Short mmCIF file of C-alpha atoms in Angstrom, two decimals:
data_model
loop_
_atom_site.label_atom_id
_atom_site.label_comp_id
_atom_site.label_asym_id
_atom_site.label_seq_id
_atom_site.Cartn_x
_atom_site.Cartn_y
_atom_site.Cartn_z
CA UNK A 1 67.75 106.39 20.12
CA UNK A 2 69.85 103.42 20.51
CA UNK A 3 73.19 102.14 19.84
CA UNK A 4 74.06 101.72 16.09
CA UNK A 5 77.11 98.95 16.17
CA UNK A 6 79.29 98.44 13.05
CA UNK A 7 81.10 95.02 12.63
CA UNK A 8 84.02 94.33 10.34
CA UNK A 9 84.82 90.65 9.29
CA UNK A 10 81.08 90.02 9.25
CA UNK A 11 81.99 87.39 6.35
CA UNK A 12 83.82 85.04 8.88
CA UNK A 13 82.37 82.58 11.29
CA UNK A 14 83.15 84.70 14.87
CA UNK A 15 82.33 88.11 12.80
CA UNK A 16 78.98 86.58 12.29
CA UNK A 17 78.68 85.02 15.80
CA UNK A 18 78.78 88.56 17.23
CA UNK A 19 76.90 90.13 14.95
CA UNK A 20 73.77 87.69 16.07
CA UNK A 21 74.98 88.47 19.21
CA UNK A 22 74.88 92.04 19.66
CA UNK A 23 71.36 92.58 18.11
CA UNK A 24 70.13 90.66 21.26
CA UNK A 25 71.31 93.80 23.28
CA UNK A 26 68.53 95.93 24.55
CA UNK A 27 70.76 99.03 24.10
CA UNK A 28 71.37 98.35 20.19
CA UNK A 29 69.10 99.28 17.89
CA UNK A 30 71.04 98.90 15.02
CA UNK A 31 73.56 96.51 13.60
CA UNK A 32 75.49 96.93 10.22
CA UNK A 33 77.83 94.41 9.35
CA UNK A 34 80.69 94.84 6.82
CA UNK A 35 82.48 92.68 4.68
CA UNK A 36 84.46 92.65 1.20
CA UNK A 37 82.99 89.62 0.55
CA UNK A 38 79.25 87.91 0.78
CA UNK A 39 78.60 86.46 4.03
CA UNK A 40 77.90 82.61 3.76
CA UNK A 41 76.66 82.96 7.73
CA UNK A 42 73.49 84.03 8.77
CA UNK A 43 73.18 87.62 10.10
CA UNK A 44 70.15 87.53 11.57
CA UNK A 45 68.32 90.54 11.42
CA UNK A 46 71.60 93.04 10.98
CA UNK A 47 72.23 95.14 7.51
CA UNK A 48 74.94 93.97 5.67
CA UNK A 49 77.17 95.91 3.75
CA UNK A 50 79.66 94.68 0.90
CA UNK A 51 82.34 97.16 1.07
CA UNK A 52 86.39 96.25 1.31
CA UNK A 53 87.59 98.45 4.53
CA UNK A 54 90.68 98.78 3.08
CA UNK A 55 88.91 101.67 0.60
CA UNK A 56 87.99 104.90 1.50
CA UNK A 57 84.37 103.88 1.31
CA UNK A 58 84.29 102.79 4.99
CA UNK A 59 84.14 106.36 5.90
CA UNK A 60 80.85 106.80 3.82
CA UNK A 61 79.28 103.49 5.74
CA UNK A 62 79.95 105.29 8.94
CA UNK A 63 78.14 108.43 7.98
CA UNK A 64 75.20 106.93 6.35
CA UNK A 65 74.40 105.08 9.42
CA UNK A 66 75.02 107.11 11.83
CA UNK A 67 77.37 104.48 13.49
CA UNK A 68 78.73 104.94 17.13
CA UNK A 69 80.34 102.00 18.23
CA UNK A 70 82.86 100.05 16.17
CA UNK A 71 83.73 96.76 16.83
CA UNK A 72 86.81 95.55 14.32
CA UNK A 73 86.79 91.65 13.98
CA UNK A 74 88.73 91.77 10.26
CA UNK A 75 92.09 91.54 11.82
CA UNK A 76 92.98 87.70 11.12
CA UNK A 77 95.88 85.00 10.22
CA UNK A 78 93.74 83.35 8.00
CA UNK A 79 92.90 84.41 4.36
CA UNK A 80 88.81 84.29 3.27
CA UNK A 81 88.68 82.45 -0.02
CA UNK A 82 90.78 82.83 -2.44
CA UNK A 83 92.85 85.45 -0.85
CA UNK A 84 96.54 84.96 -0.07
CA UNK A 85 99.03 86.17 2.90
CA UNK A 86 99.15 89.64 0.67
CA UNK A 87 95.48 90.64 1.02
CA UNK A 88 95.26 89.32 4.45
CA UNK A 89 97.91 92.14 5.10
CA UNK A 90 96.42 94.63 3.37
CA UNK A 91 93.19 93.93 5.19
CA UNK A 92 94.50 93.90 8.72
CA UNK A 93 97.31 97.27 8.03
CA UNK A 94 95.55 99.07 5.63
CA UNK A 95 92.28 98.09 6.33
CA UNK A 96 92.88 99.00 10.00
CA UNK A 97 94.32 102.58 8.92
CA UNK A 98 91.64 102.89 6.52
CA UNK A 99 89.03 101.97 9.78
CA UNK A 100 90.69 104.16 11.80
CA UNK A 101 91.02 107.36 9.77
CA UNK A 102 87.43 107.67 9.20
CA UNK A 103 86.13 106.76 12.62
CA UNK A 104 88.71 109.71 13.68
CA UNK A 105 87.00 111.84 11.17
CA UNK A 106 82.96 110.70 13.05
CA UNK A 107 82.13 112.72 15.44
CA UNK A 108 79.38 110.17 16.63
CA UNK A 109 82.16 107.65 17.32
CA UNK A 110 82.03 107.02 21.16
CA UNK A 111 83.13 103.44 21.19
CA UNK A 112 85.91 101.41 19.40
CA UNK A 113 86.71 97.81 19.88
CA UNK A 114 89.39 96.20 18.26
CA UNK A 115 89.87 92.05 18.54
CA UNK A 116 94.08 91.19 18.60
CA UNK A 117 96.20 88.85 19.69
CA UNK A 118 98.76 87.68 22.46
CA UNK A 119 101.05 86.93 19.50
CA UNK A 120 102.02 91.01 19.85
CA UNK A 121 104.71 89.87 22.55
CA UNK A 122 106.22 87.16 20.01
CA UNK A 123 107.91 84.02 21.20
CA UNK A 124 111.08 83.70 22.10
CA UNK A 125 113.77 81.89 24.28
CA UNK A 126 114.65 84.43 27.07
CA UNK A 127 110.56 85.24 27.32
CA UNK A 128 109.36 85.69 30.70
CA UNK A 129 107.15 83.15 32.26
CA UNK A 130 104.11 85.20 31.88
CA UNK A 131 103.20 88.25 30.43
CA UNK A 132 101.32 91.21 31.27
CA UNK A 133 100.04 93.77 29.24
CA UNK A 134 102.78 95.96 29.80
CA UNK A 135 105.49 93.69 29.26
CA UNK A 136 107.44 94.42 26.37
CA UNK A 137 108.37 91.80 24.06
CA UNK A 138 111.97 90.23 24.07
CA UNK A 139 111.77 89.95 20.15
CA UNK A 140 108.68 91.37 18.27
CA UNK A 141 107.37 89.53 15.31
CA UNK A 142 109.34 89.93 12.59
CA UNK A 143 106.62 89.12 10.11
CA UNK A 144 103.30 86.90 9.47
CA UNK A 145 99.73 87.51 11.40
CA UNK A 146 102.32 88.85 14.19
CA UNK A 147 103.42 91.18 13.14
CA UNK A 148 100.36 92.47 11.54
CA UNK A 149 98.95 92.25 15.29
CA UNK A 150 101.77 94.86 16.32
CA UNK A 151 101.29 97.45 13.70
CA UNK A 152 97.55 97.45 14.56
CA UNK A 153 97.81 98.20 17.62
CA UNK A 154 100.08 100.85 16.96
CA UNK A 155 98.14 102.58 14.67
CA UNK A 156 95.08 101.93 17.54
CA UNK A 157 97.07 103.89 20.21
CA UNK A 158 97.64 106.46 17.78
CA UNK A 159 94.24 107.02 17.11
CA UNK A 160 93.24 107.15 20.98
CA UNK A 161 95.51 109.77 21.69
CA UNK A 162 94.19 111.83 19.26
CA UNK A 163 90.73 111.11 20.16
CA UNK A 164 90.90 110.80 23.88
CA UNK A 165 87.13 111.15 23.96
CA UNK A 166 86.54 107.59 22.47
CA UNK A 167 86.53 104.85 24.64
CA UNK A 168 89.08 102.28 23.21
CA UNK A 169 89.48 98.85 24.06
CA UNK A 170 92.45 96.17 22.70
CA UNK A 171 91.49 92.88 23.55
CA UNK A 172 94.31 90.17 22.97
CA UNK A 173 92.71 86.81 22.66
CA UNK A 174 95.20 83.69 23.20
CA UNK A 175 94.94 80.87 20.56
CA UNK A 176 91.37 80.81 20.08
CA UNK A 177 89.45 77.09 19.62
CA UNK A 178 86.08 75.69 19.32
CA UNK A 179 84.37 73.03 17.28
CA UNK A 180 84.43 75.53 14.47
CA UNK A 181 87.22 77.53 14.69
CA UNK A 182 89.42 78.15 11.67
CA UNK A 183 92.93 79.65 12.37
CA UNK A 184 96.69 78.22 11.65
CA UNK A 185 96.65 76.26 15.11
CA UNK A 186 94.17 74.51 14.58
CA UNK A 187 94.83 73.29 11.27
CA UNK A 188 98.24 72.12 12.66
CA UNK A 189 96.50 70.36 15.68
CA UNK A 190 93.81 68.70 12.56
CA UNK A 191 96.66 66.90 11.09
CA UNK A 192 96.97 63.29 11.95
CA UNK A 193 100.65 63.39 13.06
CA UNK A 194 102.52 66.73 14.79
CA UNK A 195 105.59 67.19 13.75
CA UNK A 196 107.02 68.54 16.85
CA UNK A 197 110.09 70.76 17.97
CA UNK A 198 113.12 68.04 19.46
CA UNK A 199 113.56 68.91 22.55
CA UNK A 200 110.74 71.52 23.46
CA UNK A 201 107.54 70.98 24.97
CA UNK A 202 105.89 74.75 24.85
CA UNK A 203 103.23 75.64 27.90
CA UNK A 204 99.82 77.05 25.54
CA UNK A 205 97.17 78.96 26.60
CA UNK A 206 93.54 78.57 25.11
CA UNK A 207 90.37 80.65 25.24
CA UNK A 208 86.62 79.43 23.84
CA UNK A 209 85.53 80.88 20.78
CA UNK A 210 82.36 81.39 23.32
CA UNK A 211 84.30 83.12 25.51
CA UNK A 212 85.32 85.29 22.75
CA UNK A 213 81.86 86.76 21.94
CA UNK A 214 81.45 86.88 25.75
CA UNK A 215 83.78 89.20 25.99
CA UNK A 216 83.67 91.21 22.77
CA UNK A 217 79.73 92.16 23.86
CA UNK A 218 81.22 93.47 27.45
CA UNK A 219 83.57 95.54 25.61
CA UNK A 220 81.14 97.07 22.94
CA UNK A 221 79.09 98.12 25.70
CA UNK A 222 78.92 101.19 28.91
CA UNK A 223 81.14 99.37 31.58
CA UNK A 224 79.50 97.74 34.39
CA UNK A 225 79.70 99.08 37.84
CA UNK A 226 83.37 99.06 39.24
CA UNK A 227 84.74 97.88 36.53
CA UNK A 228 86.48 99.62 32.64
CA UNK A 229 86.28 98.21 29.23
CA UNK A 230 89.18 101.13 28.10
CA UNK A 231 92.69 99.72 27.54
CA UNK A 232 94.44 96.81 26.45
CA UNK A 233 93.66 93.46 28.11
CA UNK A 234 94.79 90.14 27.86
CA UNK A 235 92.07 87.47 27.18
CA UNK A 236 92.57 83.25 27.73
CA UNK A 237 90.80 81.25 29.91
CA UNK A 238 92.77 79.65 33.41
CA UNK A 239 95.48 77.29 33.19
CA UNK A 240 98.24 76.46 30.49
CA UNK A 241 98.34 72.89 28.53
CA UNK A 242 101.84 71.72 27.46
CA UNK A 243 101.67 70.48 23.61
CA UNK A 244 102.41 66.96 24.15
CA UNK A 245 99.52 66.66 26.43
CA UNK A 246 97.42 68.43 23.71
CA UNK A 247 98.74 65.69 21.47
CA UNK A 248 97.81 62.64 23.80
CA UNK A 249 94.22 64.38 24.51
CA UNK A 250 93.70 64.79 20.56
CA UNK A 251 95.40 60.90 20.29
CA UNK A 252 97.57 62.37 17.64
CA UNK A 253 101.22 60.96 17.41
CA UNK A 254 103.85 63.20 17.64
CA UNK A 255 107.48 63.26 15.34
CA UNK A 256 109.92 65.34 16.46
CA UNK A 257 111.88 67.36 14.41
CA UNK A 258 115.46 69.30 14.88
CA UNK A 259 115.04 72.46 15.10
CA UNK A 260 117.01 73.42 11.87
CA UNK A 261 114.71 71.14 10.02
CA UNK A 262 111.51 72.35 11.19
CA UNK A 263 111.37 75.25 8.78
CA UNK A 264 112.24 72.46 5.94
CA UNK A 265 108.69 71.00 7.14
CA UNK A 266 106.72 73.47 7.52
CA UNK A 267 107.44 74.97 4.06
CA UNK A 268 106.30 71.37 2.88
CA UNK A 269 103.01 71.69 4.76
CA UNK A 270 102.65 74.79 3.25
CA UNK A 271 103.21 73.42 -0.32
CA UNK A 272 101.01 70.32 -0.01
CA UNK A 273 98.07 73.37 1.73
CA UNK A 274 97.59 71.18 5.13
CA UNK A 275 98.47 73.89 6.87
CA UNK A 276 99.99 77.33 7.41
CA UNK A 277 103.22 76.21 9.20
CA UNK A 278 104.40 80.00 9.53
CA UNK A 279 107.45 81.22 11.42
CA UNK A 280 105.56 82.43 13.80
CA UNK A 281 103.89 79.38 14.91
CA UNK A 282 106.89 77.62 14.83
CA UNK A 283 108.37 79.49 17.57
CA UNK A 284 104.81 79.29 19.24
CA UNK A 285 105.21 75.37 19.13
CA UNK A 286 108.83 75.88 20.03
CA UNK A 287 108.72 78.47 23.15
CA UNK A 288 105.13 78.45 23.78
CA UNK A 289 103.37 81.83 25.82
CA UNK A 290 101.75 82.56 28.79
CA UNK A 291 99.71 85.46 29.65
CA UNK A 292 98.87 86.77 32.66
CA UNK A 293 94.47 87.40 32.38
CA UNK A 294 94.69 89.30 35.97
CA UNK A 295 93.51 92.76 34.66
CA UNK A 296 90.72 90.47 32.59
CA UNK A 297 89.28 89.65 35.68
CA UNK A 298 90.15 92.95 37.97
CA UNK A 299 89.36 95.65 35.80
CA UNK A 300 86.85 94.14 32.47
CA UNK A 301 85.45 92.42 35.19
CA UNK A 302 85.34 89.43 32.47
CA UNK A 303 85.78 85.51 34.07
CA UNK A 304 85.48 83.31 31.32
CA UNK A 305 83.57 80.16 31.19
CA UNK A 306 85.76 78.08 30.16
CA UNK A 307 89.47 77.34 31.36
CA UNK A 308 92.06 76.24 28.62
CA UNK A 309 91.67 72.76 29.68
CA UNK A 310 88.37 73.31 28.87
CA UNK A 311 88.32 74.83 25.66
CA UNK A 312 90.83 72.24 24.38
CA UNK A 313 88.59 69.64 25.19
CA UNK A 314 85.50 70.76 23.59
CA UNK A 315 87.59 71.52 20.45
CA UNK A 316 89.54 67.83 20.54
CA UNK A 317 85.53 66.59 21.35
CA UNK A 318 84.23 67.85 17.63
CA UNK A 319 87.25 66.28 15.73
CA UNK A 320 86.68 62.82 17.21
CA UNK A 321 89.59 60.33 18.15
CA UNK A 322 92.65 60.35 16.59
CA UNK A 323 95.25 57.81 15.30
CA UNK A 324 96.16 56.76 19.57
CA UNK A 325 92.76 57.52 21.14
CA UNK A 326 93.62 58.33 24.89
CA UNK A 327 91.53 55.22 26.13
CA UNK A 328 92.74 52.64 23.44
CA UNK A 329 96.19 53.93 24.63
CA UNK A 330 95.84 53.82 28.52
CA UNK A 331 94.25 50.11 28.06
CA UNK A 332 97.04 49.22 26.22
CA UNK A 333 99.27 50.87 28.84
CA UNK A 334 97.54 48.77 31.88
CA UNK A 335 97.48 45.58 29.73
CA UNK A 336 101.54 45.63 29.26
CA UNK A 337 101.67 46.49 32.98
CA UNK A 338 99.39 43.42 33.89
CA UNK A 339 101.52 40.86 31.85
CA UNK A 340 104.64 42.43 33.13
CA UNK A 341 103.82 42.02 36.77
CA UNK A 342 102.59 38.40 36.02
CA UNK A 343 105.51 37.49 34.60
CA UNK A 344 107.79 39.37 37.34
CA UNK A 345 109.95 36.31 39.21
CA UNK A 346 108.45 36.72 42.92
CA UNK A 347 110.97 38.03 45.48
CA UNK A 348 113.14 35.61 47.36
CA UNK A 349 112.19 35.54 50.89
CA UNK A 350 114.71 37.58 53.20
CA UNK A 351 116.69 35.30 55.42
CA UNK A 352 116.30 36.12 59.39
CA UNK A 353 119.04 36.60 61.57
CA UNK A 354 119.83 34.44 64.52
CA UNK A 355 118.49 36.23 67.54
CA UNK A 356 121.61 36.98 70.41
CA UNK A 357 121.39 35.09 73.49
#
């Protein structure tokens, strides 16, 4: 009999990705996707379920179909309709506990997955240059998607040590983009201007939303030959992007802001509902993060396809030119240089000494 694989956050665009994903496995022969709310995505052929995680219920979803693997997509930053910061909380703490209490309870469990975030080691001045995954954090999160991220993961390791015989894998994605990616970055990098940080220009990392059901499918499955999907792994594709060259590749404008008044302007985003301008993110635009994706490659035995160069392009690709379009800007740039060097007085010839007899 085959794998039966249950996915939470079916009702979001990556939750459904995956879903249509993992039925193409050869080892699966069963998907059941969960959700508190109707999936507008298609599913393909997997059995959807309408039941809110953060009930007891879950545990009755596991038994009926005999589920062994778990792969938990429903911790998010963004809320799914009508639902505010409050139930995206409850949904990624008590959703998780609720997850995690009845897989403990399963004795078919043999495989648990669980999709995070590099936000875990927060943002801060004295940060190192890169991370691993077994750097602590100078300052952890003190609230937001953040530190909703943390608490997971605590309640995750918690749950492997009392069921060492479940394979459990964190994977910590870096700001994920794609041409239909919905998170709090890239509503900020939709807007026409970026208010910016004075004086900062934070190093990002990026990784492919295809990258990100690349890698989710590795994990849900029996490792590959010298390599383990167990443990905590940071995931971003190579090579950092500093966020005024994100601005100039997007053609977006840029205003700088003191840092004081920042949080002045992003509670104003946050009234008008452009964007979720959270603490969080502020420090993100302010100190920026790095991860080191060494064990990624060493021990998942995961390379992903695309770098964070890459992955920024595609995404600036499906939102089209902005207010300074790179080329308009660079012809305007060699234009100005052309009329200043025609106008440049030539040089004076140099004079030439007498020669000694």
């Amino acid at each position: 009999m085959g794998k039966v694989v249950l996915v939470t956050g079916a009702a979001r665009h990556l939750g459904a990705r995956f879903v249509r994903r993992v039925q193409r496995d050869p080892e699966v022969d069963r998907v059941v996707a969960v959700d508190a709310v109707e999936s507008p995505h298609a599913l393909g052929a997997a059995e959807f379920v309408r039941a809110d995680i953060r009930q007891p219920t879950v545990a009755k979803v596991l038994a009926q179909y005999d589920v062994d693997t778990v792969v938990h997509m429903a911790v998010t930053g963004t809320p799914l309709g009508s639902g505010g910061r409050t139930a995206v909380k409850e949904t990624n703490v008590i959703g998780t506990m609720q997850l995690l209490g009845a897989c403990q309870k399963s004795p078919r469990i043999k495989r648990l997955v669980v999709k995070s975030s590099t936000s875990v080691y927060g943002a801060a001045p004295r940060d190192p240059a890169v991370f691993t995954e077994t750097t602590p954090a100078k300052a952890l999160p003190s609230g937001g998607f953040a530190k909703d991220a943390v608490e997971v993961e605590g309640y995750v390791r918690g749950f492997a040590r009392r069921r060492p015989d479940v394979a459990v894998c964190v994977l910590r994605f870096a700001n994920i983009l794609g041409p239909r990616v919905d998170s709090p970055l890239a509503e900020y990098l939709d807007l026409p201007v970026l208010p910016t940080v004075f004086g900062y220009d934070p190093r990002l990392q990026f990784v492919h939303e295809d990258d990100v059901i690349d890698v989710l499918e590795l994990a849900s499955r029996e490792p590959r030959r010298s390599t383990l999907n167990s443990g905590t792994f940071n995931i971003a594709g190579d090579g950092v992007l500093l966020l005024s060259q994100c601005a100039r590749r997007l053609g977006r404008p840029t205003v700088p802001v003191l840092l004081p008044a920042v949080t002045w302007v992003g509670q104003a985003l946050r009234t008008v509902g452009l964007t979720d301008f959270a603490p969080e993110q502020i420090r993100l635009l302010t100190h920026g993060r790095v991860v080191s994706t060494a064990q990624m490659r060493e021990t998942l035995g995961f390379a992903p396809r695309y770098t964070t160069a890459g992955a920024f392009a595609d995404f600036a690709h499906s939102r089209g030119p902005g207010l300074l379009p790179p080329e308009l800007l660079a012809g305007a740039v060699d234009r100005l240089a052309d009329r200043l060097a025609e106008r440049r007085p030539a040089p004076a010839p140099v004079p030439t000494s007498p020669t000694a007899e």
